[in-house]
Coordinates of C-alpha atoms and ligand atoms in Angstrom, one line a residue:
X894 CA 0.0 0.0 0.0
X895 CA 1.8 3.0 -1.1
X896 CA 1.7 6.2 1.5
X897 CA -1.2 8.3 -0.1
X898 CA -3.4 5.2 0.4
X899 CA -2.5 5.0 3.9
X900 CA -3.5 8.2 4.5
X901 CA -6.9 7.5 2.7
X902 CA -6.4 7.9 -0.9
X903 CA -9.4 5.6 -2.3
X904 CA -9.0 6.0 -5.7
X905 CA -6.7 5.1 -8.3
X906 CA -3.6 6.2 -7.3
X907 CA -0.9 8.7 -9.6
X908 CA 1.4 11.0 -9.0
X909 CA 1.8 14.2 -7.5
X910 CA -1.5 13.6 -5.5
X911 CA -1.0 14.5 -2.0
X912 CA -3.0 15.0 1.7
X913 CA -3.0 18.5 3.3
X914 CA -1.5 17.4 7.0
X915 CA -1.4 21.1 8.4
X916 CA -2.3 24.7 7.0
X917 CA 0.2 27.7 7.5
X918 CA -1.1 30.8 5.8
X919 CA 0.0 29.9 1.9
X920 CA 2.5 26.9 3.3
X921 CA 1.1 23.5 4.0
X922 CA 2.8 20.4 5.4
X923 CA 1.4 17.2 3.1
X924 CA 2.0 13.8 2.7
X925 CA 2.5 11.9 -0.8
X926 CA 4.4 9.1 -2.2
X927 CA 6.7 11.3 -3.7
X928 CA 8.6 11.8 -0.2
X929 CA 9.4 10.4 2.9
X930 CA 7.0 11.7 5.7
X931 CA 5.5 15.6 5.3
X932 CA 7.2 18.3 3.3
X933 CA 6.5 21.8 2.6
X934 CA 4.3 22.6 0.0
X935 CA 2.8 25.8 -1.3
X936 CA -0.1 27.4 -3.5
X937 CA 0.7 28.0 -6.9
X938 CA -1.1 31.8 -7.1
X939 CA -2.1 31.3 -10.4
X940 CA -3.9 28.2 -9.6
X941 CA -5.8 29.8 -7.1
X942 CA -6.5 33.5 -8.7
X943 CA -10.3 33.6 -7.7
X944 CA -10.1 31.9 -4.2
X945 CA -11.0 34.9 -2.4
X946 CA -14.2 35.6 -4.5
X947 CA -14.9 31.6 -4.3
X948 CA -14.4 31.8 -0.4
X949 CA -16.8 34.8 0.1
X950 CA -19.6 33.1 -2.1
X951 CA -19.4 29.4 -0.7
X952 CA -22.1 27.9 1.1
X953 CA -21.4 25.9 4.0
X954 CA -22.3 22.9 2.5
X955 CA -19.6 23.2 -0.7
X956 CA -17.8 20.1 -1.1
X957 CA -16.7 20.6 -4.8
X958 CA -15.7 24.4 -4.9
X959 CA -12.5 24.0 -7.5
X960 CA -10.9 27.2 -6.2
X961 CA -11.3 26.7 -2.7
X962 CA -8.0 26.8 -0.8
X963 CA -6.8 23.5 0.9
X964 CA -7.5 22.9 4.3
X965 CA -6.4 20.0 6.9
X966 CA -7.5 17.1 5.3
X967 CA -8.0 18.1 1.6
X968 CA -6.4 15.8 -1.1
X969 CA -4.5 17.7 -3.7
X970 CA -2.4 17.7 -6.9
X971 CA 0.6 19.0 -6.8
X972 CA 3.9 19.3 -9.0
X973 CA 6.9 20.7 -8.8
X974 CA 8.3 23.9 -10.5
X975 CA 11.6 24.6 -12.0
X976 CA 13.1 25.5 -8.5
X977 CA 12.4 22.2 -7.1
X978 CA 9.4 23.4 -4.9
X979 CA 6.1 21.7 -4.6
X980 CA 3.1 24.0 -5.6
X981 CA 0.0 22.5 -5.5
X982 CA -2.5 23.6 -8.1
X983 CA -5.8 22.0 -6.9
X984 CA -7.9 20.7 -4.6
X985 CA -9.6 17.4 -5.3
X986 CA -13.0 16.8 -4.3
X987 CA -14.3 16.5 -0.8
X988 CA -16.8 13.4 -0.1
X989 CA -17.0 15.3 3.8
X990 CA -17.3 18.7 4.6
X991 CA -18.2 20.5 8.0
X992 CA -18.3 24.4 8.1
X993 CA -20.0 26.7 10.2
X994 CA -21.1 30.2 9.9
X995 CA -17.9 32.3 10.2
X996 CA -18.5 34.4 13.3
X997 CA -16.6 37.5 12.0
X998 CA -19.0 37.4 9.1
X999 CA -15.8 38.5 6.8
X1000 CA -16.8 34.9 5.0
X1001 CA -20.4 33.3 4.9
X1002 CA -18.5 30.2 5.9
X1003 CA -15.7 28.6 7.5
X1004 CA -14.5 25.1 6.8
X1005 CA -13.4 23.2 9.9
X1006 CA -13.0 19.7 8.8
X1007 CA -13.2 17.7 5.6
X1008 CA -12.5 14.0 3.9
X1009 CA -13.5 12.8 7.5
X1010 CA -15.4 9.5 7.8
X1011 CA -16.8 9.6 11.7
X1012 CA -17.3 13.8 13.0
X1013 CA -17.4 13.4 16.4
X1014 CA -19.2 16.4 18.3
X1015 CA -17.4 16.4 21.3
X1016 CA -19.1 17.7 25.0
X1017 CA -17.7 17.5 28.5
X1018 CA -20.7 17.8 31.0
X1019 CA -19.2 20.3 33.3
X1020 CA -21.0 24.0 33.4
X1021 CA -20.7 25.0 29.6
X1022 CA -22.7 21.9 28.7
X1023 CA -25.2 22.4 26.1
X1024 CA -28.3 20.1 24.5
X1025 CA -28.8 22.8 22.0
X1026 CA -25.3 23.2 21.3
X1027 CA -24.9 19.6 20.3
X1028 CA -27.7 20.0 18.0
X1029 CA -26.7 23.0 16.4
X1030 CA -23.5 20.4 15.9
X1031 CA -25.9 18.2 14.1
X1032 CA -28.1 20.4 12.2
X1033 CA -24.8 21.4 10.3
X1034 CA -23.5 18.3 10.2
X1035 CA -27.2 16.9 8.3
X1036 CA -25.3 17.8 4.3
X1037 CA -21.7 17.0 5.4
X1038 CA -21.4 14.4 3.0
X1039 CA -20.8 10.9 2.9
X1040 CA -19.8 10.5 7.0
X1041 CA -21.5 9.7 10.3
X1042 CA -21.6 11.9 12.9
X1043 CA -21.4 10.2 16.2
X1044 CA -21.7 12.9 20.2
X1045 CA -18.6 12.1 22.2
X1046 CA -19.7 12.8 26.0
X1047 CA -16.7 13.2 27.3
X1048 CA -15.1 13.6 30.7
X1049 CA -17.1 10.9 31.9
X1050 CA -15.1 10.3 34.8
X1051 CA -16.1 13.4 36.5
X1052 CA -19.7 12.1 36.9
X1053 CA -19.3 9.9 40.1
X1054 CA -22.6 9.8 41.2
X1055 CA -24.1 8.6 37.7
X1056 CA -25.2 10.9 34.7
X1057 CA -27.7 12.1 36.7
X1058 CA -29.8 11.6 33.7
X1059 CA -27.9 13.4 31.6
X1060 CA -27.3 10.5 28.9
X1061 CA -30.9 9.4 28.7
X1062 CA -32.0 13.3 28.1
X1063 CA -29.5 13.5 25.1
X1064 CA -30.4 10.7 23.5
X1065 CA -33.9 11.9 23.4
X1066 CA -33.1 15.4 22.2
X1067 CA -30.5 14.1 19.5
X1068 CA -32.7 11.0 18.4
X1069 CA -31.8 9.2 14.7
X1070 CA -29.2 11.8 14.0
X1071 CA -26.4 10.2 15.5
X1072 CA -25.1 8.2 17.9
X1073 CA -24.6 9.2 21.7
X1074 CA -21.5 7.3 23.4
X1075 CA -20.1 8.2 27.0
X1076 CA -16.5 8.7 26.7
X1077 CA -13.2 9.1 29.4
X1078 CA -9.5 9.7 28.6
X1079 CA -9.0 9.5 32.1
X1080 CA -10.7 6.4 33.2
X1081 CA -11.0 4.5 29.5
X1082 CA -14.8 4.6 29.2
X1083 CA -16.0 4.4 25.9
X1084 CA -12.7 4.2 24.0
X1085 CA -12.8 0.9 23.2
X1086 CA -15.9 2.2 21.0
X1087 CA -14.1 4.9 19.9
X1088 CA -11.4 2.5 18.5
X1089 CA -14.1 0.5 17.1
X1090 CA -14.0 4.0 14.5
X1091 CA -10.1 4.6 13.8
X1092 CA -10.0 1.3 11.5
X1093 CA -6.7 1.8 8.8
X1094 CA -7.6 4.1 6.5
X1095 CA -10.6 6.1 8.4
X1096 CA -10.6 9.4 9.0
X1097 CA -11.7 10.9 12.4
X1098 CA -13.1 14.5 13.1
X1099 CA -12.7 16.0 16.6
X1100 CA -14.9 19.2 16.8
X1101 CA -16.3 20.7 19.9
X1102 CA -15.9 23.6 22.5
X1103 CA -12.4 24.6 23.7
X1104 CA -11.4 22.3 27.0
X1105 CA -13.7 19.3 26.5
X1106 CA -10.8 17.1 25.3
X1107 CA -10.1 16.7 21.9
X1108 CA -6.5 16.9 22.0
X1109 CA -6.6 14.6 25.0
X1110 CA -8.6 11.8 23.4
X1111 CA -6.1 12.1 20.3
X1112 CA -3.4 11.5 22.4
X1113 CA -4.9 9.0 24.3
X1114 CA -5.9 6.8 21.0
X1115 CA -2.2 7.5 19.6
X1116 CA -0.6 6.5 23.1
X1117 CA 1.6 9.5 23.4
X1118 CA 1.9 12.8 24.2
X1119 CA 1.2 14.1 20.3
X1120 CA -0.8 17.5 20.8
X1121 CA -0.6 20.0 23.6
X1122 CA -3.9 19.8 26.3
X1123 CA -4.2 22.8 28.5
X1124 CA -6.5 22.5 32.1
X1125 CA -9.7 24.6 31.6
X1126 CA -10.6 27.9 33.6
X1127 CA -12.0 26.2 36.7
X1128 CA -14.8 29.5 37.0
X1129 CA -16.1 28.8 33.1
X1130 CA -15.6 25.5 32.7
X1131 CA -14.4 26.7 29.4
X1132 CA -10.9 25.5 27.6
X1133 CA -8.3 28.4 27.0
X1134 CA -8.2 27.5 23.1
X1135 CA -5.2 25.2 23.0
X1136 CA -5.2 24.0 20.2
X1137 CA -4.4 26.8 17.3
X1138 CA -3.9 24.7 14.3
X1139 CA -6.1 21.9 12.4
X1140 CA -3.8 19.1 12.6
X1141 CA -4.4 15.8 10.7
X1142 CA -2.5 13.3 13.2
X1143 CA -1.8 9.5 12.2
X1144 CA -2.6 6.8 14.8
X1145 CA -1.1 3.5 15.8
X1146 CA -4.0 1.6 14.4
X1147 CA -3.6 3.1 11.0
X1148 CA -6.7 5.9 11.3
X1149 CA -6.0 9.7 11.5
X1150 CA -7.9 12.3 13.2
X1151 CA -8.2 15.7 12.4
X1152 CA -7.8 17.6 15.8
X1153 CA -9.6 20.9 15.9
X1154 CA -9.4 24.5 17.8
X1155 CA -12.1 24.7 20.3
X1156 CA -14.9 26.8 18.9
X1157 CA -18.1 28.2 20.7
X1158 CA -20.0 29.9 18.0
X1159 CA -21.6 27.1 15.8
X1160 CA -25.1 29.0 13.8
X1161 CA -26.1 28.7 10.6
X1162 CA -26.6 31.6 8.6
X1163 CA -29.6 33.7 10.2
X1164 CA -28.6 31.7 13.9
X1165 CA -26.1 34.8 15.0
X1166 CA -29.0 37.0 15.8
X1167 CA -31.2 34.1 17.7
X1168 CA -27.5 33.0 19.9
X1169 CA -27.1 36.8 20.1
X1170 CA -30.9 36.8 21.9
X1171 CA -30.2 34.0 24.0
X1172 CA -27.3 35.7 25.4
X1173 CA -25.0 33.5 24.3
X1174 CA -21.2 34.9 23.3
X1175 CA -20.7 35.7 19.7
X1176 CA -17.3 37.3 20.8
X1177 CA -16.9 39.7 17.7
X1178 CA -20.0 41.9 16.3
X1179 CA -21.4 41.3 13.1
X1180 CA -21.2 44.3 10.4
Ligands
GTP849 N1 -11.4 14.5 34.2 C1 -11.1 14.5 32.9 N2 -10.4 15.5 32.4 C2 -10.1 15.5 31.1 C3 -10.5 14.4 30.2 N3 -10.1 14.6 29.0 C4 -9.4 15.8 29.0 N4 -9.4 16.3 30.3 C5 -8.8 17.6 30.7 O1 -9.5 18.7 30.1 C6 -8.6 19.7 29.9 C7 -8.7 20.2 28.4 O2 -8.3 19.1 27.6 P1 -7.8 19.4 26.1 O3 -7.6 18.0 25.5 O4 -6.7 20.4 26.0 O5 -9.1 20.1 25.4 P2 -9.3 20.5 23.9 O6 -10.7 20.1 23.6 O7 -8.3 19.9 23.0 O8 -9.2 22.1 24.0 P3 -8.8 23.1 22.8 O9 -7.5 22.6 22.2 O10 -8.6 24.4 23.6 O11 -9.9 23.2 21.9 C8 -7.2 19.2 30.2 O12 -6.8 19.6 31.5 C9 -7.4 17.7 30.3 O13 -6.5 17.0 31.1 C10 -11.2 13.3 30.8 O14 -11.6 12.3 30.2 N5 -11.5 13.4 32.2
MG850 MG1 -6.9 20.8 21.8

């Protein structure tokens, strides 16, 4: 199995096809079987003239915008120019694609995951736990594409005097839409079903508030310290936004998981004004 395929290539394979591991303004770090582990790639400009005018008019739901810029997780084609450098001149089709509503409203969308096979919508029930949150998760999740979306409860281990009902009220609120599974990085509940999801070649999206343990439960499944965790602010029960970067990590068993920033904001277009009513932070004011 050649590298590209490992990292979840499906189709046929050919050169100069690569996967996006990392995005640094106009550099990206991606994988191909033209080198040995990540290298440094770049956007050819010319490839990518209208991108801006393409970002402002995407939907959240685009999959197949051609002059999209890559993200973490995009498949590419690439080749290099005269000076040796890879340039990547486009970005294949997504068959996954979950965006929200871009809070500074500069964009009608922002892409925070694609080519994932499971999204989990991650949740810690401390303080900042929210029903509606998680199904604001799932309403946007409904045309990602061809992926399940499965509600990570995590932090499990925190609850010592049972779920207090917490479980049985989710389930109920979140219904057919996806699966609910009580999960610990601390105590091991519920990874053995999360393993269940990082068979070889999977891709695995961690999305969710800052502080509810993404980065925690990557490094748990990868059985090393890979990405930086950070205790939450004990008052908030709210992370402090560790995690900068959308980082596309391999595992032991062969899957990868796309790590996420924390984010709190989650509407569709039109939801701004109706979180804005509830009170509920929209950090930056819309024009
Ligand atoms: N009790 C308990 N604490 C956990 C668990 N998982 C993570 N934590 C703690 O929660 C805090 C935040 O974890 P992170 O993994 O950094 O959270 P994150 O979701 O990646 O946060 P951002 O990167 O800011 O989005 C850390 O102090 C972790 O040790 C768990 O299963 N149980
Ligand atoms: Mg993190």
């Amino acid at each position: 199995m050649t590298c590209i395929e490992r990292f979840g290539w499906r189709q046929a394979v050919e050169p100069g096809i690569g996967r996006i591991v990392s995005a640094h303004g106009d550099y990206y770090r991606m994988v191909c079987n033209e080198a040995e582990g990540a290298i440094l790639a770049r956007k050819k400009k010319s490839a990518f003239r209208y991108n801006k005018l393409a970002d402002r008019n995407c939907s959240p739901d685009t999959r197949n915008c051609e002059s999209l810029s890559p993200v973490t997780g995009d498949f590419v084609r690439f080749r290099h120019n005269a000076h040796g450098e890879s340039q990547i001149t486009e970005v294949l089709p997504r068959f996954s694609h979950f965006g929200r509503r871009d809070p500074t409203a500069r964009r009608q969308s922002q892409t925070l995951a694609v080519n994932f096979d499971t999204l989990f919508v991650m949740m810690s029930p401390n303080e900042d736990f929210s029903t509606a949150r998680v199904l604001r998760f799932l309403d946007l999740a409904a045309d990602m594409g061809e992926a399940e979306a499965v509600v990570a409860v995590t932090k499990m281990d925190l609850l010592r005097d049972g779920d207090g009902g917490l479980l049985d009220e989710l389930r109920r609120a979140v219904g057919g839409a996806a699966r609910v599974l009580p999960v610990s990085s601390f105590d091991g509940t519920g990874l053995e079903e999360v393993a269940g999801y990082a068979q070889p070649g999977r891709t695995l999206a961690f999305v969710g508030s800052s502080g509810v343990g993404k980065s925690t439960l990557v490094n748990r499944l990868a059985g090393e310290e890979l990405q930086a965790t950070c205790e939450i602010q004990e008052w908030s029960g709210r992370g402090r936004h560790t995690t900068t970067v959308r980082e596309l990590v391999m595992l032991p068993s062969g899957a990868m998981v796309i790590d996420t920033p924390g984010i709190r904001e989650i509407g569709r277009v039109g939801e701004f004004e109706l979180m804005q009513a509830k009170g509920e932070s929209t950090h930056r004011r819309r024009k």
